[in-house]
């Protein structure tokens, strides 16, 4: 049975301006967004505001979403791929209350998708906007702590130290050991942090049909990738970029093409691998795909109320 | 209508500043994200003299007390309108402007006079709202780059013969440069600095 995943229109809380932010703040964020789109991958400073939740919980993404969202939008929010975890649920509820927008768990139904650390498995379509919550926008920060210096490195395209870091991984481990926040080169010019998405998701950023916007609230930076933009994960000719692979498919929906989370099922070494993208996994189960542990106790613990 | 406009020289701004500006912004964002696509800004607005409704809506959406505006000669009638509705300072020096309202048919237009940002802060550049006659019928130029799948050919009319070579030269300085929002009637098209422009060599 197909479940209803799009909520009915909630009433808007009239005590707040539409989408919480005041209009001057929205204009400031909007101007920053346009410059970010005009210079893909470049970090635009913006006047990040206090939001009604702690910095580090997605305030940058929320401010970007608040600046673009309108009453006709349908919002999806995911946290590590899941629609039903605390951060996703509370941000969805926040926008339902201050903007009165429809919310959904269905990737294809959403016009705006705010995400923490994943890109949905279903390919995004033209017209959709993906808003990333970014903790650390500066890909060079671990190599150079000074903002004045990293600005110069970006200005002059001085990305040698980043390649040295990747090379050191290869010298030590035989491969690049970075698995998330894997740096990318955008439009052949700026090295950019893709936010802590797994490197599995990096290829989805390349030539995406959707507009990708990034907001870092604590660090006060906005950046963007327009649709149909080249996004290349940094690599070497003799060590080309590779994504993670798993030995087994999803234990719930049998998907072999999605990003899997490891779930410990007991204290005897039992484990299962399940899709990180909960809506993708549900969709496949609804379509009749059955994984190894679907219907067992371990599987039921992760499949909410469905049978 | 004549009597109303003579009593109140300033036209109306947004009817619904919150939602109308949001709708306009989304269309401007779509235009900037996919250079060369035409977006229709359909909000009702009473534009100042010699300024198109679309250009007026772009300025109402993005301009405020934080953004100095420069007006090209002949468009200064817009100054009181922008001061009243946006609280925007109108400046005399193009390089001091965050936004500029210019006429694309003018041979006087010099993109080099505006702020093209610096290598550490390329975002501090001027955004130009450029008036043209229409989005068809002019010289065809081919666009490529971010936001464009392959190439896209556009042919706005009413632009000076030197316009596209000047934009191409400006965009060759990427990531420095100015971002353009062309306007005609109620429609806009954006040419950000990331767009590569190929102008046919034969004069047309």
Short mmCIF file of N, CA and C in Angstrom, two decimals, chain B residues 12-147:
data_model
loop_
_atom_site.label_atom_id
_atom_site.label_comp_id
_atom_site.label_asym_id
_atom_site.label_seq_id
_atom_site.Cartn_x
_atom_site.Cartn_y
_atom_site.Cartn_z
N UNK B 12 3.60 53.12 -7.41
CA UNK B 12 3.54 52.16 -6.31
C UNK B 12 4.64 51.12 -6.44
N UNK B 13 5.08 50.62 -5.31
CA UNK B 13 6.02 49.51 -5.30
C UNK B 13 5.27 48.20 -5.23
N UNK B 14 5.80 47.25 -4.50
CA UNK B 14 5.14 45.95 -4.35
C UNK B 14 3.79 46.11 -3.64
N UNK B 15 2.76 45.43 -4.14
CA UNK B 15 1.51 45.37 -3.41
C UNK B 15 1.68 44.56 -2.14
N UNK B 16 2.34 43.42 -2.26
CA UNK B 16 2.60 42.55 -1.11
C UNK B 16 4.12 42.35 -1.03
N UNK B 17 4.78 43.20 -0.23
CA UNK B 17 6.26 43.20 -0.27
C UNK B 17 6.86 41.84 0.10
N UNK B 18 6.22 41.10 0.99
CA UNK B 18 6.83 39.85 1.46
C UNK B 18 6.74 38.77 0.38
N UNK B 19 5.55 38.48 -0.08
CA UNK B 19 5.39 37.36 -1.01
C UNK B 19 5.74 37.74 -2.44
N UNK B 20 5.48 38.98 -2.83
CA UNK B 20 5.82 39.38 -4.20
C UNK B 20 7.33 39.40 -4.38
N UNK B 21 8.07 39.87 -3.35
CA UNK B 21 9.53 39.89 -3.50
C UNK B 21 10.07 38.46 -3.51
N UNK B 22 9.42 37.58 -2.76
CA UNK B 22 9.86 36.17 -2.78
C UNK B 22 9.65 35.57 -4.17
N UNK B 23 8.49 35.83 -4.77
CA UNK B 23 8.23 35.28 -6.12
C UNK B 23 9.24 35.84 -7.12
N UNK B 24 9.49 37.16 -7.03
CA UNK B 24 10.46 37.77 -7.95
C UNK B 24 11.85 37.19 -7.74
N UNK B 25 12.24 37.02 -6.45
CA UNK B 25 13.59 36.51 -6.20
C UNK B 25 13.77 35.13 -6.80
N UNK B 26 12.76 34.28 -6.65
CA UNK B 26 12.91 32.92 -7.18
C UNK B 26 13.12 32.93 -8.69
N UNK B 27 12.46 33.89 -9.36
CA UNK B 27 12.62 33.98 -10.81
C UNK B 27 13.99 34.56 -11.16
N UNK B 28 14.46 35.52 -10.36
CA UNK B 28 15.81 36.06 -10.59
C UNK B 28 16.85 34.97 -10.34
N UNK B 29 16.63 34.19 -9.28
CA UNK B 29 17.55 33.10 -8.97
C UNK B 29 17.55 32.07 -10.10
N UNK B 30 16.37 31.78 -10.64
CA UNK B 30 16.29 30.84 -11.76
C UNK B 30 17.03 31.40 -12.98
N UNK B 31 16.87 32.71 -13.21
CA UNK B 31 17.55 33.34 -14.35
C UNK B 31 19.06 33.28 -14.18
N UNK B 32 19.53 33.58 -12.96
CA UNK B 32 20.98 33.60 -12.71
C UNK B 32 21.55 32.18 -12.75
N UNK B 33 20.74 31.19 -12.31
CA UNK B 33 21.20 29.81 -12.29
C UNK B 33 21.29 29.22 -13.69
N UNK B 34 20.41 29.66 -14.58
CA UNK B 34 20.42 29.14 -15.93
C UNK B 34 20.50 30.31 -16.91
N UNK B 35 21.74 30.79 -17.11
CA UNK B 35 21.94 31.99 -17.92
C UNK B 35 21.32 31.84 -19.32
N UNK B 36 20.68 32.90 -19.77
CA UNK B 36 20.10 32.88 -21.10
C UNK B 36 18.65 32.46 -21.13
N UNK B 37 18.13 31.92 -20.00
CA UNK B 37 16.70 31.60 -19.98
C UNK B 37 15.92 32.87 -19.65
N UNK B 38 14.72 32.96 -20.20
CA UNK B 38 13.90 34.15 -20.00
C UNK B 38 12.87 33.86 -18.91
N UNK B 39 12.77 34.75 -17.93
CA UNK B 39 11.83 34.59 -16.83
C UNK B 39 10.86 35.77 -16.86
N UNK B 40 9.61 35.48 -16.59
CA UNK B 40 8.56 36.51 -16.59
C UNK B 40 8.27 36.94 -15.16
N UNK B 41 8.56 38.22 -14.84
CA UNK B 41 8.21 38.76 -13.53
C UNK B 41 6.84 39.42 -13.66
N UNK B 42 5.83 38.75 -13.23
CA UNK B 42 4.47 39.20 -13.53
C UNK B 42 3.82 40.08 -12.48
N UNK B 43 4.60 40.56 -11.49
CA UNK B 43 3.97 41.33 -10.42
C UNK B 43 3.54 42.71 -10.92
N UNK B 44 2.43 43.20 -10.37
CA UNK B 44 1.97 44.54 -10.73
C UNK B 44 2.87 45.57 -10.06
N UNK B 45 3.31 46.55 -10.83
CA UNK B 45 4.18 47.59 -10.27
C UNK B 45 4.05 48.82 -11.13
N UNK B 46 4.21 50.00 -10.54
CA UNK B 46 4.20 51.24 -11.32
C UNK B 46 5.64 51.70 -11.45
N UNK B 47 6.23 51.39 -12.59
CA UNK B 47 7.66 51.66 -12.79
C UNK B 47 7.89 53.15 -12.99
N UNK B 48 9.07 53.65 -12.57
CA UNK B 48 9.42 55.04 -12.87
C UNK B 48 9.63 55.23 -14.37
N UNK B 49 9.67 56.49 -14.80
CA UNK B 49 9.78 56.80 -16.23
C UNK B 49 11.04 56.17 -16.83
N UNK B 50 10.91 55.63 -18.03
CA UNK B 50 12.02 55.05 -18.81
C UNK B 50 12.59 53.77 -18.20
N UNK B 51 11.92 53.19 -17.20
CA UNK B 51 12.42 51.95 -16.59
C UNK B 51 11.34 50.88 -16.78
N UNK B 52 11.77 49.68 -17.21
CA UNK B 52 10.79 48.64 -17.47
C UNK B 52 10.24 48.09 -16.16
N UNK B 53 9.05 47.48 -16.19
CA UNK B 53 8.51 46.87 -14.97
C UNK B 53 9.45 45.80 -14.41
N UNK B 54 10.06 45.00 -15.30
CA UNK B 54 10.93 43.93 -14.81
C UNK B 54 12.14 44.50 -14.08
N UNK B 55 12.77 45.53 -14.66
CA UNK B 55 13.93 46.14 -14.01
C UNK B 55 13.54 46.72 -12.66
N UNK B 56 12.35 47.34 -12.62
CA UNK B 56 11.87 47.91 -11.36
C UNK B 56 11.68 46.81 -10.32
N UNK B 57 11.09 45.68 -10.73
CA UNK B 57 10.85 44.59 -9.78
C UNK B 57 12.17 44.00 -9.28
N UNK B 58 13.16 43.90 -10.16
CA UNK B 58 14.47 43.37 -9.73
C UNK B 58 15.05 44.27 -8.64
N UNK B 59 14.98 45.60 -8.87
CA UNK B 59 15.54 46.53 -7.88
C UNK B 59 14.73 46.50 -6.58
N UNK B 60 13.42 46.46 -6.68
CA UNK B 60 12.60 46.40 -5.46
C UNK B 60 12.92 45.14 -4.65
N UNK B 61 13.24 44.06 -5.36
CA UNK B 61 13.50 42.78 -4.69
C UNK B 61 14.85 42.78 -3.98
N UNK B 62 15.85 43.41 -4.59
CA UNK B 62 17.22 43.21 -4.11
C UNK B 62 17.87 44.42 -3.45
N UNK B 63 17.35 45.60 -3.69
CA UNK B 63 18.05 46.81 -3.28
C UNK B 63 17.49 47.33 -1.97
N UNK B 64 18.37 47.80 -1.08
CA UNK B 64 17.91 48.49 0.13
C UNK B 64 19.00 49.44 0.62
N UNK B 65 18.92 49.84 1.89
CA UNK B 65 19.87 50.86 2.39
C UNK B 65 21.32 50.38 2.38
N UNK B 66 21.54 49.08 2.24
CA UNK B 66 22.91 48.56 2.25
C UNK B 66 23.55 48.57 0.87
N UNK B 67 22.76 48.88 -0.17
CA UNK B 67 23.27 48.72 -1.53
C UNK B 67 23.19 50.02 -2.33
N UNK B 68 24.33 50.71 -2.46
CA UNK B 68 24.35 51.93 -3.28
C UNK B 68 23.97 51.60 -4.74
N UNK B 69 23.20 52.48 -5.34
CA UNK B 69 22.74 52.28 -6.72
C UNK B 69 23.28 53.40 -7.59
N UNK B 70 23.73 53.03 -8.79
CA UNK B 70 24.14 54.04 -9.78
C UNK B 70 23.16 54.00 -10.94
N UNK B 71 22.74 55.18 -11.39
CA UNK B 71 21.78 55.27 -12.48
C UNK B 71 22.46 55.89 -13.70
N UNK B 72 22.28 55.23 -14.84
CA UNK B 72 22.86 55.77 -16.07
C UNK B 72 22.17 57.09 -16.42
N UNK B 73 22.90 58.00 -17.13
CA UNK B 73 22.29 59.27 -17.55
C UNK B 73 20.99 58.99 -18.32
N UNK B 74 19.95 59.74 -18.00
CA UNK B 74 18.66 59.52 -18.64
C UNK B 74 17.74 58.66 -17.82
N UNK B 75 18.30 57.94 -16.84
CA UNK B 75 17.47 57.09 -15.99
C UNK B 75 17.37 57.66 -14.58
N UNK B 76 17.87 58.90 -14.39
CA UNK B 76 17.90 59.43 -13.02
C UNK B 76 16.52 59.73 -12.47
N UNK B 77 15.48 59.66 -13.34
CA UNK B 77 14.13 59.83 -12.82
C UNK B 77 13.80 58.71 -11.82
N UNK B 78 14.55 57.63 -11.86
CA UNK B 78 14.28 56.52 -10.95
C UNK B 78 14.80 56.79 -9.54
N UNK B 79 15.63 57.84 -9.38
CA UNK B 79 16.27 58.07 -8.08
C UNK B 79 15.27 58.27 -6.93
N UNK B 80 14.29 59.19 -7.09
CA UNK B 80 13.35 59.36 -5.97
C UNK B 80 12.57 58.07 -5.67
N UNK B 81 12.25 57.32 -6.71
CA UNK B 81 11.52 56.06 -6.55
C UNK B 81 12.32 55.07 -5.69
N UNK B 82 13.62 54.94 -6.02
CA UNK B 82 14.45 53.99 -5.29
C UNK B 82 14.73 54.48 -3.87
N UNK B 83 14.86 55.79 -3.72
CA UNK B 83 15.08 56.32 -2.37
C UNK B 83 13.85 56.05 -1.51
N UNK B 84 12.67 56.25 -2.09
CA UNK B 84 11.45 56.09 -1.30
C UNK B 84 11.15 54.63 -1.00
N UNK B 85 11.15 53.80 -2.03
CA UNK B 85 10.70 52.42 -1.84
C UNK B 85 11.79 51.53 -1.23
N UNK B 86 13.05 51.79 -1.55
CA UNK B 86 14.11 50.89 -1.12
C UNK B 86 15.02 51.52 -0.06
N UNK B 87 14.98 52.82 0.09
CA UNK B 87 15.90 53.49 1.00
C UNK B 87 17.33 53.42 0.50
N UNK B 88 17.47 53.25 -0.81
CA UNK B 88 18.82 53.02 -1.35
C UNK B 88 19.53 54.33 -1.61
N UNK B 89 20.81 54.44 -1.21
CA UNK B 89 21.59 55.62 -1.59
C UNK B 89 21.90 55.58 -3.08
N UNK B 90 21.70 56.71 -3.76
CA UNK B 90 22.03 56.79 -5.19
C UNK B 90 23.38 57.49 -5.31
N UNK B 91 24.33 56.81 -5.93
CA UNK B 91 25.71 57.33 -5.95
C UNK B 91 26.08 57.83 -7.34
N UNK B 92 27.11 58.70 -7.40
CA UNK B 92 27.54 59.31 -8.65
C UNK B 92 28.63 58.50 -9.35
N UNK B 93 29.31 57.65 -8.59
CA UNK B 93 30.46 56.94 -9.13
C UNK B 93 30.08 55.49 -9.39
N UNK B 94 30.18 55.02 -10.64
CA UNK B 94 29.74 53.65 -10.95
C UNK B 94 30.44 52.59 -10.10
N UNK B 95 31.74 52.80 -9.82
CA UNK B 95 32.50 51.76 -9.11
C UNK B 95 32.07 51.64 -7.65
N UNK B 96 31.30 52.63 -7.16
CA UNK B 96 30.85 52.57 -5.76
C UNK B 96 29.52 51.85 -5.63
N UNK B 97 28.94 51.44 -6.76
CA UNK B 97 27.58 50.92 -6.74
C UNK B 97 27.56 49.40 -6.59
N UNK B 98 26.61 48.93 -5.77
CA UNK B 98 26.34 47.49 -5.69
C UNK B 98 25.41 47.08 -6.82
N UNK B 99 24.52 48.00 -7.20
CA UNK B 99 23.62 47.76 -8.32
C UNK B 99 23.67 48.97 -9.24
N UNK B 100 23.50 48.72 -10.53
CA UNK B 100 23.46 49.83 -11.47
C UNK B 100 22.34 49.57 -12.47
N UNK B 101 21.66 50.66 -12.82
CA UNK B 101 20.59 50.58 -13.81
C UNK B 101 21.11 51.26 -15.07
N UNK B 102 21.24 50.49 -16.15
CA UNK B 102 21.86 51.04 -17.36
C UNK B 102 21.04 50.68 -18.59
N UNK B 103 21.39 51.35 -19.70
CA UNK B 103 20.69 51.15 -20.96
C UNK B 103 21.64 50.43 -21.92
N UNK B 104 21.25 49.23 -22.34
CA UNK B 104 22.13 48.43 -23.20
C UNK B 104 22.31 48.99 -24.59
N UNK B 105 21.43 49.92 -25.00
CA UNK B 105 21.54 50.46 -26.35
C UNK B 105 22.55 51.60 -26.40
N UNK B 106 23.02 52.01 -25.23
CA UNK B 106 23.92 53.16 -25.18
C UNK B 106 25.35 52.74 -25.51
N UNK B 107 25.98 53.49 -26.40
CA UNK B 107 27.37 53.23 -26.72
C UNK B 107 28.30 53.70 -25.61
N UNK B 108 27.72 54.45 -24.64
CA UNK B 108 28.52 54.99 -23.53
C UNK B 108 28.77 53.95 -22.45
N UNK B 109 27.99 52.85 -22.48
CA UNK B 109 28.09 51.87 -21.40
C UNK B 109 29.48 51.26 -21.36
N UNK B 110 30.12 51.34 -20.19
CA UNK B 110 31.48 50.82 -20.02
C UNK B 110 31.50 49.91 -18.80
N UNK B 111 31.52 48.60 -19.03
CA UNK B 111 31.48 47.66 -17.90
C UNK B 111 32.71 47.81 -17.01
N UNK B 112 33.82 48.29 -17.60
CA UNK B 112 35.04 48.44 -16.83
C UNK B 112 34.94 49.53 -15.77
N UNK B 113 33.93 50.40 -15.88
CA UNK B 113 33.80 51.47 -14.90
C UNK B 113 33.20 50.98 -13.59
N UNK B 114 32.62 49.77 -13.61
CA UNK B 114 31.95 49.27 -12.41
C UNK B 114 32.92 48.43 -11.57
N UNK B 115 32.48 48.12 -10.36
CA UNK B 115 33.30 47.32 -9.46
C UNK B 115 33.24 45.86 -9.91
N UNK B 116 34.39 45.29 -10.24
CA UNK B 116 34.38 43.89 -10.66
C UNK B 116 34.89 42.98 -9.54
N UNK B 117 34.91 43.48 -8.29
CA UNK B 117 35.36 42.68 -7.17
C UNK B 117 36.87 42.60 -7.13
N UNK B 118 37.43 41.99 -6.10
CA UNK B 118 38.86 41.73 -6.12
C UNK B 118 39.08 40.23 -5.95
N UNK B 119 40.33 39.80 -6.14
CA UNK B 119 40.54 38.35 -6.22
C UNK B 119 40.17 37.62 -4.94
N UNK B 120 40.23 38.32 -3.79
CA UNK B 120 39.82 37.66 -2.55
C UNK B 120 38.32 37.75 -2.30
N UNK B 121 37.70 38.79 -2.81
CA UNK B 121 36.26 38.98 -2.62
C UNK B 121 35.58 39.31 -3.96
N UNK B 122 35.52 38.36 -4.86
CA UNK B 122 34.87 38.65 -6.16
C UNK B 122 33.37 38.94 -6.02
N UNK B 123 32.78 38.61 -4.86
CA UNK B 123 31.35 38.85 -4.67
C UNK B 123 31.03 40.33 -4.48
N UNK B 124 32.06 41.16 -4.27
CA UNK B 124 31.78 42.58 -4.01
C UNK B 124 31.57 43.36 -5.30
N UNK B 125 31.31 42.70 -6.38
CA UNK B 125 31.18 43.37 -7.67
C UNK B 125 29.78 43.94 -7.85
N UNK B 126 29.67 44.80 -8.85
CA UNK B 126 28.39 45.43 -9.18
C UNK B 126 27.49 44.47 -9.96
N UNK B 127 26.20 44.47 -9.65
CA UNK B 127 25.21 43.77 -10.47
C UNK B 127 24.51 44.82 -11.34
N UNK B 128 24.54 44.61 -12.67
CA UNK B 128 23.94 45.59 -13.57
C UNK B 128 22.58 45.12 -14.07
N UNK B 129 21.61 46.01 -13.97
CA UNK B 129 20.31 45.75 -14.57
C UNK B 129 20.30 46.52 -15.90
N UNK B 130 20.28 45.76 -17.00
CA UNK B 130 20.50 46.33 -18.33
C UNK B 130 19.20 46.32 -19.13
N UNK B 131 18.78 47.48 -19.58
CA UNK B 131 17.57 47.55 -20.40
C UNK B 131 17.88 47.14 -21.83
N UNK B 132 17.04 46.26 -22.38
CA UNK B 132 17.11 45.99 -23.82
C UNK B 132 15.68 46.07 -24.38
N UNK B 133 15.52 45.87 -25.69
CA UNK B 133 14.21 46.09 -26.29
C UNK B 133 13.34 44.84 -26.18
N UNK B 134 13.91 43.67 -26.45
CA UNK B 134 13.17 42.42 -26.42
C UNK B 134 14.18 41.30 -26.33
N UNK B 135 13.68 40.08 -26.11
CA UNK B 135 14.60 38.95 -26.02
C UNK B 135 14.69 38.14 -27.30
N UNK B 136 14.18 38.71 -28.38
CA UNK B 136 14.36 38.06 -29.67
C UNK B 136 14.62 39.13 -30.72
N UNK B 137 15.14 38.70 -31.83
CA UNK B 137 15.31 39.61 -32.96
C UNK B 137 16.66 40.29 -33.04
N UNK B 138 17.49 40.13 -32.03
CA UNK B 138 18.80 40.77 -32.07
C UNK B 138 19.87 39.84 -32.60
N UNK B 139 21.12 40.28 -32.47
CA UNK B 139 22.24 39.46 -32.90
C UNK B 139 22.31 38.22 -32.00
N UNK B 140 22.45 37.04 -32.63
CA UNK B 140 22.55 35.82 -31.84
C UNK B 140 23.94 35.64 -31.26
N UNK B 141 24.02 35.31 -29.98
CA UNK B 141 25.31 34.96 -29.37
C UNK B 141 25.12 33.62 -28.68
N UNK B 142 26.21 32.86 -28.61
CA UNK B 142 26.14 31.53 -28.03
C UNK B 142 26.76 31.54 -26.63
N UNK B 143 26.00 31.03 -25.68
CA UNK B 143 26.45 31.01 -24.29
C UNK B 143 26.83 29.60 -23.90
N UNK B 144 27.83 29.47 -23.02
CA UNK B 144 28.13 28.18 -22.42
C UNK B 144 28.69 28.43 -21.04
N UNK B 145 28.77 27.37 -20.24
CA UNK B 145 29.29 27.51 -18.89
C UNK B 145 28.29 27.01 -17.86
N UNK B 146 28.53 27.30 -16.57
CA UNK B 146 27.64 26.81 -15.52
C UNK B 146 26.19 27.22 -15.76
N UNK B 147 25.27 26.28 -15.54
CA UNK B 147 23.85 26.57 -15.71
C UNK B 147 23.37 26.30 -17.13
#
